[in-house]
XYZ file of C-alpha atoms in Angstrom:
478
model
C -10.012 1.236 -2.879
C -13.003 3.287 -0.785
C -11.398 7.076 -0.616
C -12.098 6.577 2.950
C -8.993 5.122 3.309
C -6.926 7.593 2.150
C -8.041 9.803 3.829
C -8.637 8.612 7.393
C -4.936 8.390 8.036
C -3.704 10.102 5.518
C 0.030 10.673 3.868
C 0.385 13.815 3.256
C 3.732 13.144 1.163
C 2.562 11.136 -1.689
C -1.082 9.755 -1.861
C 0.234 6.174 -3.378
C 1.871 5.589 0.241
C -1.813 5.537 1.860
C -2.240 2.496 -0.716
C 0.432 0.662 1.643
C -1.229 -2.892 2.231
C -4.398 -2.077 0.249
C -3.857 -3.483 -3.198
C -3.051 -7.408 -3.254
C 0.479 -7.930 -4.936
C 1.503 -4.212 -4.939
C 4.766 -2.748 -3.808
C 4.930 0.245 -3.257
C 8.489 2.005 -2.472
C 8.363 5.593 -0.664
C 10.803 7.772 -1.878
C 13.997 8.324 0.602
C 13.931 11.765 0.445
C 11.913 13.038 2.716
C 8.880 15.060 2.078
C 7.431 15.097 -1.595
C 9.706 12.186 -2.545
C 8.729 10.402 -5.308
C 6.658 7.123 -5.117
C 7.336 3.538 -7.214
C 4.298 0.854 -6.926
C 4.408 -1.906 -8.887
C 1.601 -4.350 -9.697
C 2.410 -7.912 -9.745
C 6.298 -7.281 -10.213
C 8.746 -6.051 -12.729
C 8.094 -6.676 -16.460
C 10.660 -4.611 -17.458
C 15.015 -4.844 -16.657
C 15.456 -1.192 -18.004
C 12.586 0.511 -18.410
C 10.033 1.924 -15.848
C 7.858 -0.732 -14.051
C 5.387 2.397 -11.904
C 2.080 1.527 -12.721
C 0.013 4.387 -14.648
C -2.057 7.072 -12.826
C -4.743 8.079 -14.981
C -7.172 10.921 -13.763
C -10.829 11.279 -14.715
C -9.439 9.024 -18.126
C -6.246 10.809 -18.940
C -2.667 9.769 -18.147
C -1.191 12.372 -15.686
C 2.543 13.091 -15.941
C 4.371 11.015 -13.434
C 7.896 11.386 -14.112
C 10.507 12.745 -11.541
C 13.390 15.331 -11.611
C 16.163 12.750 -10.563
C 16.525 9.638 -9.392
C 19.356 7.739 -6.697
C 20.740 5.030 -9.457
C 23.745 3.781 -7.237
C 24.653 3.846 -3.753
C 27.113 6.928 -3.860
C 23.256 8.790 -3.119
C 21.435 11.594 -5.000
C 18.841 13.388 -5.047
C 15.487 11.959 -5.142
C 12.968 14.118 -7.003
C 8.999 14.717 -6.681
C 6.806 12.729 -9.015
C 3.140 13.739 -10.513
C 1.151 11.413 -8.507
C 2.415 13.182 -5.195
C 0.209 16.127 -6.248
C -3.254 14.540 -6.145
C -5.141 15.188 -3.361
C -6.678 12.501 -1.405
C -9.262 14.656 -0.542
C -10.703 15.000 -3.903
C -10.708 11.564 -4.876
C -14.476 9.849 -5.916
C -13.218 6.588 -6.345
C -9.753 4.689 -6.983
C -9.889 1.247 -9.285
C -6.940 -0.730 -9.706
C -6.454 -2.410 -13.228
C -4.225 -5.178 -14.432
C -3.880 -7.173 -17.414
C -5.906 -6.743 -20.587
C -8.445 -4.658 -19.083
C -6.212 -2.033 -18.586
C -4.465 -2.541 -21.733
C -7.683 -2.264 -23.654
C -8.073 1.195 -22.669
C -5.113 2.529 -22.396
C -2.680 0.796 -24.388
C 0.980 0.280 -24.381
C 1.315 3.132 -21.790
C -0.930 0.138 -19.463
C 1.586 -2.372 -19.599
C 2.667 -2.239 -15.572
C -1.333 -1.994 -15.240
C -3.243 1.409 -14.577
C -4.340 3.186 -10.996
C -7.402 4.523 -12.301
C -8.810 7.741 -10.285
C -12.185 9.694 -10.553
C -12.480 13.104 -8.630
C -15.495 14.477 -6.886
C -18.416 16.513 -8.825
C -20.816 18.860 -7.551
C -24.341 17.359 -6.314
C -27.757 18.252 -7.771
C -30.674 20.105 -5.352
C -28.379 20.492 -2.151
C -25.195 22.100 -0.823
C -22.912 20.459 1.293
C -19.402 21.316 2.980
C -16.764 18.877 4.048
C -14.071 19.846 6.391
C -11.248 17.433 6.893
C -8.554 18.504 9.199
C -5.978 15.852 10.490
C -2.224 15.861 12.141
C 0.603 13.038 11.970
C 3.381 12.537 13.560
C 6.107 10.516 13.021
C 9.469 8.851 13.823
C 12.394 6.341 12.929
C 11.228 3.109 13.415
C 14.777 1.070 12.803
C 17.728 2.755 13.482
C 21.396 0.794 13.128
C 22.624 -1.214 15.854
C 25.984 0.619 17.097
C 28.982 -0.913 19.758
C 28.892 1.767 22.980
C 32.195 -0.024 24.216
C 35.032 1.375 22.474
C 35.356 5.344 21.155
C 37.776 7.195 19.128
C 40.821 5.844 17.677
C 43.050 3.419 16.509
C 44.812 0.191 17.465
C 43.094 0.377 21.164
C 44.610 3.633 22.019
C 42.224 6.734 22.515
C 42.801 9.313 19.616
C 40.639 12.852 19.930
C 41.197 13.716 16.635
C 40.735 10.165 15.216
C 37.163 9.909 13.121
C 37.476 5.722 13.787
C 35.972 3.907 16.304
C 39.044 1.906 16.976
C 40.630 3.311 20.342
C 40.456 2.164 24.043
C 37.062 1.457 25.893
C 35.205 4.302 26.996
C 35.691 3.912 31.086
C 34.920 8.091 31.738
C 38.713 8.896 30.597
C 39.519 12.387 30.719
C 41.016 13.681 27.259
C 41.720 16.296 24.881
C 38.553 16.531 22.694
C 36.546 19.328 20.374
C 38.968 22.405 19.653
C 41.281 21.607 22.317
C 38.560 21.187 25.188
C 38.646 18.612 28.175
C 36.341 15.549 27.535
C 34.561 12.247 29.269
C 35.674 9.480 27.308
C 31.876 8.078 27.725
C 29.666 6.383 25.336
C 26.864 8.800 23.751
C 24.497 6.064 23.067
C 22.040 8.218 21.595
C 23.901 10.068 19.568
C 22.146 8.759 16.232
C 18.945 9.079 17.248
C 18.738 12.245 18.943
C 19.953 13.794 15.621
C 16.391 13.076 14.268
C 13.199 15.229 15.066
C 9.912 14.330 15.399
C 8.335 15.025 11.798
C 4.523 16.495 11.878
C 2.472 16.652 9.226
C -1.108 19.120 9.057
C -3.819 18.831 6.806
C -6.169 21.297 6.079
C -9.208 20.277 3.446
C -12.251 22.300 2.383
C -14.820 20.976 0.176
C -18.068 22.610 -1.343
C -20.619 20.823 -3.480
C -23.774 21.662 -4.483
C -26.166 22.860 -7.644
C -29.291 22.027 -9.565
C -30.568 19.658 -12.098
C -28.822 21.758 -14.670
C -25.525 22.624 -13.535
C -23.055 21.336 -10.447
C -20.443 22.734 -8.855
C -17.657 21.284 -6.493
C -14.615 24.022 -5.126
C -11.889 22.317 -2.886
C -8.834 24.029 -1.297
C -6.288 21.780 0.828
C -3.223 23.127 2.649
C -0.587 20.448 3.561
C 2.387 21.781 5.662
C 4.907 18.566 6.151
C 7.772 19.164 8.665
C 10.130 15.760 7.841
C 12.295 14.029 10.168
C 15.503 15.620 9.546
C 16.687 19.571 10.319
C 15.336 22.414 8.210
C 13.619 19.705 5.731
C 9.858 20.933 4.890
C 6.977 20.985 2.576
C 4.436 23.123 1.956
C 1.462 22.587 -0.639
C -1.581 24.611 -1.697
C -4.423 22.711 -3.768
C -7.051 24.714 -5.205
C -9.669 22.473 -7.103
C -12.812 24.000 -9.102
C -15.011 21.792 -11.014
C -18.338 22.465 -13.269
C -21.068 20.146 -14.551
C -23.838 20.997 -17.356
C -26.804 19.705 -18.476
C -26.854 21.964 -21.176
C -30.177 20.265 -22.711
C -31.398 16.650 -22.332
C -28.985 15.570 -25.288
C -26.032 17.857 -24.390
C -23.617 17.989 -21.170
C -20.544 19.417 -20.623
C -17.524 18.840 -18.004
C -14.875 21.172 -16.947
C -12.252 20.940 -14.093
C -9.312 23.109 -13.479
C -6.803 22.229 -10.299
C -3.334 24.477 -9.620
C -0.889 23.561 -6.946
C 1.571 25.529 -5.956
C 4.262 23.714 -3.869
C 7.963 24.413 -1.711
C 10.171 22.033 -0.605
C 12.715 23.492 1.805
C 16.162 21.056 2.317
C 15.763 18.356 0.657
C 18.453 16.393 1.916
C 20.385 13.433 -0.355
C 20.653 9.786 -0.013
C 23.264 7.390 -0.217
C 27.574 8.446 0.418
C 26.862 11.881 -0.202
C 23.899 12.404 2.760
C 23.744 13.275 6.160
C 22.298 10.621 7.754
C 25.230 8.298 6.588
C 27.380 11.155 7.593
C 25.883 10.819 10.635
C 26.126 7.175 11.315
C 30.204 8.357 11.240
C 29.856 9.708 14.608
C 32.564 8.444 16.654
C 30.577 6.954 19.734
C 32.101 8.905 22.273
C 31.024 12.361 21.024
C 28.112 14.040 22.033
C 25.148 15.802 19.941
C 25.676 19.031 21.299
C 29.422 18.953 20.468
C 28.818 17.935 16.996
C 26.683 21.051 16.452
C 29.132 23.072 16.405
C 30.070 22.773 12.876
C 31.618 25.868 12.036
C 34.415 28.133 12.668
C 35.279 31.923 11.542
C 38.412 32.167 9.349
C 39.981 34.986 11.256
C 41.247 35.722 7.869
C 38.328 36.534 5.924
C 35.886 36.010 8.290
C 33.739 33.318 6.354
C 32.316 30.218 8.355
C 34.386 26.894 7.415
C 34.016 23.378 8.781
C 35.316 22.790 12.519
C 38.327 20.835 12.822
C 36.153 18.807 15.633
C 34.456 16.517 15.778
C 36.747 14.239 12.937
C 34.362 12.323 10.733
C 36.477 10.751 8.201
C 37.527 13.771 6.395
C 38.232 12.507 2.956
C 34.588 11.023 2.324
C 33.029 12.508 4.934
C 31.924 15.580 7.054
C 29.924 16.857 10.362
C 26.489 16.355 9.355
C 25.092 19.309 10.591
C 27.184 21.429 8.680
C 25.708 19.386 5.353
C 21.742 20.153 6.600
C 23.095 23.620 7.914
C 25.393 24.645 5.519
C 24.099 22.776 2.190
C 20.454 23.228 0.772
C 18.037 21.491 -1.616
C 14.993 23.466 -2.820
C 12.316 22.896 -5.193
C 9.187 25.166 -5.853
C 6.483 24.043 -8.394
C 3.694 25.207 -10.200
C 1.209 23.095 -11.959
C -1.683 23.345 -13.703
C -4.295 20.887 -14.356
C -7.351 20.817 -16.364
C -9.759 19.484 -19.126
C -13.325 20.356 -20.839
C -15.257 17.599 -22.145
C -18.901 17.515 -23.708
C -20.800 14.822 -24.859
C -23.802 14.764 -27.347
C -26.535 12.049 -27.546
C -26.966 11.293 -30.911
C -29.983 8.666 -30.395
C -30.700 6.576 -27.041
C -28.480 4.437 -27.934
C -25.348 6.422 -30.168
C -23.273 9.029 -28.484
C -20.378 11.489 -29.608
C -17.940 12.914 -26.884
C -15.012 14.604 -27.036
C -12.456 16.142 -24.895
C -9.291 18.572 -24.358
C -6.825 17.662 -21.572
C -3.770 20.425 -20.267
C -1.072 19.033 -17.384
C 1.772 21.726 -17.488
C 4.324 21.582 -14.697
C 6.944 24.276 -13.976
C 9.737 23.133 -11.400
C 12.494 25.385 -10.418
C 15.559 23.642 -8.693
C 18.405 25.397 -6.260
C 21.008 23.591 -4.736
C 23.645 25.835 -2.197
C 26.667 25.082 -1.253
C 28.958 26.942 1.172
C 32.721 26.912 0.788
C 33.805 23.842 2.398
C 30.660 21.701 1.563
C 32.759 18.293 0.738
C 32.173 17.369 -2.937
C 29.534 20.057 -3.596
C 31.558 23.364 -3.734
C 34.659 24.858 -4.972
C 36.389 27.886 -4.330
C 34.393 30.487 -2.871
C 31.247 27.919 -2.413
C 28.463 26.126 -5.395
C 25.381 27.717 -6.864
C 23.149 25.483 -9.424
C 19.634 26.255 -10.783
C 17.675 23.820 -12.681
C 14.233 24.854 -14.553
C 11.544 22.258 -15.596
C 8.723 22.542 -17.895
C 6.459 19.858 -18.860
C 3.664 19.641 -20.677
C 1.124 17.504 -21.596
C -1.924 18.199 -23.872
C -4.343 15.490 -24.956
C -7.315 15.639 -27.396
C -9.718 12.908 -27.737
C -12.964 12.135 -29.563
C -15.697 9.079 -29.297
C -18.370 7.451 -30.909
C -19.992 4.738 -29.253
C -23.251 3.507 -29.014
C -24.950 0.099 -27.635
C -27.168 -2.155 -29.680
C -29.837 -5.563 -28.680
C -30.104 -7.469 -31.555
C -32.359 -9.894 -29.959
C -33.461 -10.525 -26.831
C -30.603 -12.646 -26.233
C -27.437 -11.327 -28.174
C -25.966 -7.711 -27.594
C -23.861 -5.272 -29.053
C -21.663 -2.525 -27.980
C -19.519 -0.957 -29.953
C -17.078 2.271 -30.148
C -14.651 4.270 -32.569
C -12.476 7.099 -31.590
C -9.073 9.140 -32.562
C -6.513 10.470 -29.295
C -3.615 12.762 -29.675
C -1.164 12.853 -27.482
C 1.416 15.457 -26.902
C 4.133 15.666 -24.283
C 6.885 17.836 -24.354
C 9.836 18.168 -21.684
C 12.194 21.211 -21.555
C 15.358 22.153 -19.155
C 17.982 24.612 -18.507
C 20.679 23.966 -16.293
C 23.260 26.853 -14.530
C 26.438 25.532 -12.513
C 28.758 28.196 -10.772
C 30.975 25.887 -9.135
C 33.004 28.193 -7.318
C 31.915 32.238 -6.891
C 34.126 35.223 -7.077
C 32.511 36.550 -3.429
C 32.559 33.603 -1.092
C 29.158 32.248 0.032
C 27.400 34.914 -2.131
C 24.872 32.667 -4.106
C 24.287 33.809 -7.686
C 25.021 33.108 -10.971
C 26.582 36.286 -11.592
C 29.299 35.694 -9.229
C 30.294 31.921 -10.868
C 33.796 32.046 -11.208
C 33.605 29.625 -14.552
C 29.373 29.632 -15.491
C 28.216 26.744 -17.630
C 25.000 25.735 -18.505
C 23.337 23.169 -20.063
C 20.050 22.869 -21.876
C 17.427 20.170 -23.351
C 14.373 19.656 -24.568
C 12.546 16.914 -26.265
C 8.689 16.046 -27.721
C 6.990 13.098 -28.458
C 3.235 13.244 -30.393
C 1.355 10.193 -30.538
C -1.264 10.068 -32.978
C -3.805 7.169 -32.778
C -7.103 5.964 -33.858
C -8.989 2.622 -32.226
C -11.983 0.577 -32.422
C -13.844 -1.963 -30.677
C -16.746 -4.563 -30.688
C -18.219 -5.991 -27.626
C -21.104 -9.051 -28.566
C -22.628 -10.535 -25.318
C -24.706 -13.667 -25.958
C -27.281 -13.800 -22.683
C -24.925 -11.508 -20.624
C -22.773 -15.031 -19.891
C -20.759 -15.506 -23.284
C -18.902 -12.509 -24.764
């Protein structure tokens, strides 16, 4: 895949969306949640019924962490959490090979069994300096929406009901009628009352690359702002990639290789999928009521003078509610942190035997909110929800190499290589629910009204040592 094409027209969500009709036999699945959502591509379908099928990223020859926070697993919705590979940036991207079979197995393993996206990130350039600037905006909008009746409005058994949230009642012939909080209403279709609920999402990109150096030493800096304004209310991202890498020459046996890359990320209303969203919230809508009535979500409780739900517009009450109170009134956020880096060097034995080694560090923090106000159906309890969820990850990986390449003859050749990896990843969470507060709407933990928490950690080392031999007889038999 040239790098060209990721970046031309670029997604600034998740770079594995730009491979969209790229890769022969891939399927890729964008994540639901709007911006930063998680990826899935799979390379010549599912091997597995229970386990993951995502192919593997590896970066300049190590496994990144691709995992996400949460996942929707049934059709009552969730939350749909970022993934590793939605950090790379495009911009910084040499060269992309995709690997299936027992190529990629070779190399990599078991962890290669849904095949291997194999990535190799710029280096500095020897005897010039050069800058690339790569600045880019997207927009975007629905492209299906559901097909909805405009013929008959609120109600049941053919007879208009204001206060019905069913779709049942008389057709809509401009009838005048009781409607939101006692207010005269047109009993008129509102034919565009799903899609105007929708914005117009943007995306900016902002890249800055600088290469250069000598014979002896490289150097390539990157920085690349992505601000991502999704398609639904208040739901935005906002990245920061900072990208410094260094190449030596250190003498004409000995180089070394050192990159270090930190993003810093923010995620503002992430909204949920499935039953417990707002966009099937909004598909609820009874057809005769209008946008501009249905954002007025919220009422003052003369009695404590606290914003509830509005009686109007009815929605179903007992699985559903207005869904601008859910985007207004109920938040998702996410900020992360992540760090990643190696330092490699390699040492030239002879012409023809060489020794490398290498140290590998992918640490991720995540810090989850979710806020809900009083009234937030299934999300809060008395006095409103507060829940915080931290995530750290981290992966370090240590390997070392000998290999070297022989001709026995002028026909037969020999390659061969010996090495040792450790792997270690380890995976830590804490978990705070206040499901209901002692001061209404007041969101913090010190106000839960019954705290719990929850907390879990687990590590898994993988030790391993490997060898191969590679004999090519006239470059045609092997």
């Amino acid at each position: 895949v040239k790098p060209a094409q990721l970046t031309e027209v670029r997604d600034a969500n998740n770079v594995l969306n730009s491979l969209q009709g790229k890769i022969a036999n891939a399927v890729i699945t964008q994540g639901s949640g709007g911006p930063g959502s998680g990826a899935r591509i799979v390379l010549r379908g599912n091997r597995s019924i229970q386990g993951s099928n995502n192919a593997l990223i590896v970066v300049d020859g190590v496994p990144i962490t691709n995992g996400t926070n949460g996942t929707v697993n049934s059709d009552f919705g969730g939350l749909q959490g970022t993934d590793g590979a939605s950090n790379i940036n495009p911009d910084d991207i040499e060269s992309m090979t995709i690997l299936r079979g027992a190529s990629a197995a070779a190399l990599y393993g078991s962890q290669a069994g849904n095949g291997v996206i194999l990535i190799t990130t710029k280096k500095g350039t020897k005897d010039k300096i050069s800058v690339t600037i790569n600045s880019g905006v997207t927009s975007e909008k629905p492209f299906v929406l559901p097909d909805v009746q405009n013929i008959y409005g609120q109600g049941n058994s053919g007879v208009l009901n204001g206060t019905s949230g069913e779709n049942w009642g008389a057709k809509m012939e401009g009838q005048s009628f009781t409607g939101y909080m006692g207010e005269q209403r047109l009993y008129t279709a509102q034919p565009d009352n799903i899609k105007d609920f929708f914005r117009t999402g943007v995306s900016w990109n902002n890249s800055i690359g600088i290469s250069g150096g000598s014979e002896k030493m490289q150097t390539y800096l990157s920085y690349t702002n992505n601000a991502v304004q999704g398609i639904m209310p208040r739901n935005d991202l906002m990245r920061h990639n900072i990208n410094l890498r260094l190449s030596n020459q250190v003498s004409k046996r000995f180089s070394t290789d050192a990159k270090i890359t930190y993003i810093s990320q923010a995620i503002d209303s992430r909204y949920e999928t499935g039953e417990g969203g707002p966009v099937m919230e909004l598909y609820q809508i009874p057809r005769n009521v209008s946008l501009d009535d249905a954002k007025k979500y919220e009422v003052i409780d003369e009695a404590t003078s606290v914003p509830k739900p509005a009686p109007y517009p009815v929605i179903n009450p007992a699985l559903y509610q207005n869904p601008y109170w859910r985007v207004n009134r109920s938040e998702n956020n996410e900020t992360r942190d992540r760090i990643m880096g190696f330092v490699s060097a390699k040492f030239d034995i002879t012409d023809w035997l060489h020794l490398s080694g290498r140290a590998n560090l992918d640490k991720i923090t995540d810090n989850l909110e979710r806020i809900a106000y009083q009234g937030t159906l299934g999300q809060s309890g008395t006095g409103g929800g507060y829940y915080t969820t931290k995530v750290d990850i981290t992966q370090k990986w240590f390997d070392v190499i000998l290999e070297g390449s022989n001709r026995l003859t002028s026909d037969l050749k020999i390659d061969y290589r010996a090495g040792a990896i450790l792997q270690d990843n380890k995976y830590e969470s804490l978990n705070n629910t206040a499901n209901g507060l002692n001061v209404t709407n007041v969101f913090s933990l010190n106000f839960a009204t019954n705290p719990t928490f929850s907390q879990s950690a687990t590590q898994v080392q993988t030790q391993s040592v490997y060898g191969q031999i590679n004999l090519a007889f006239k470059e045609a038999i092997f």
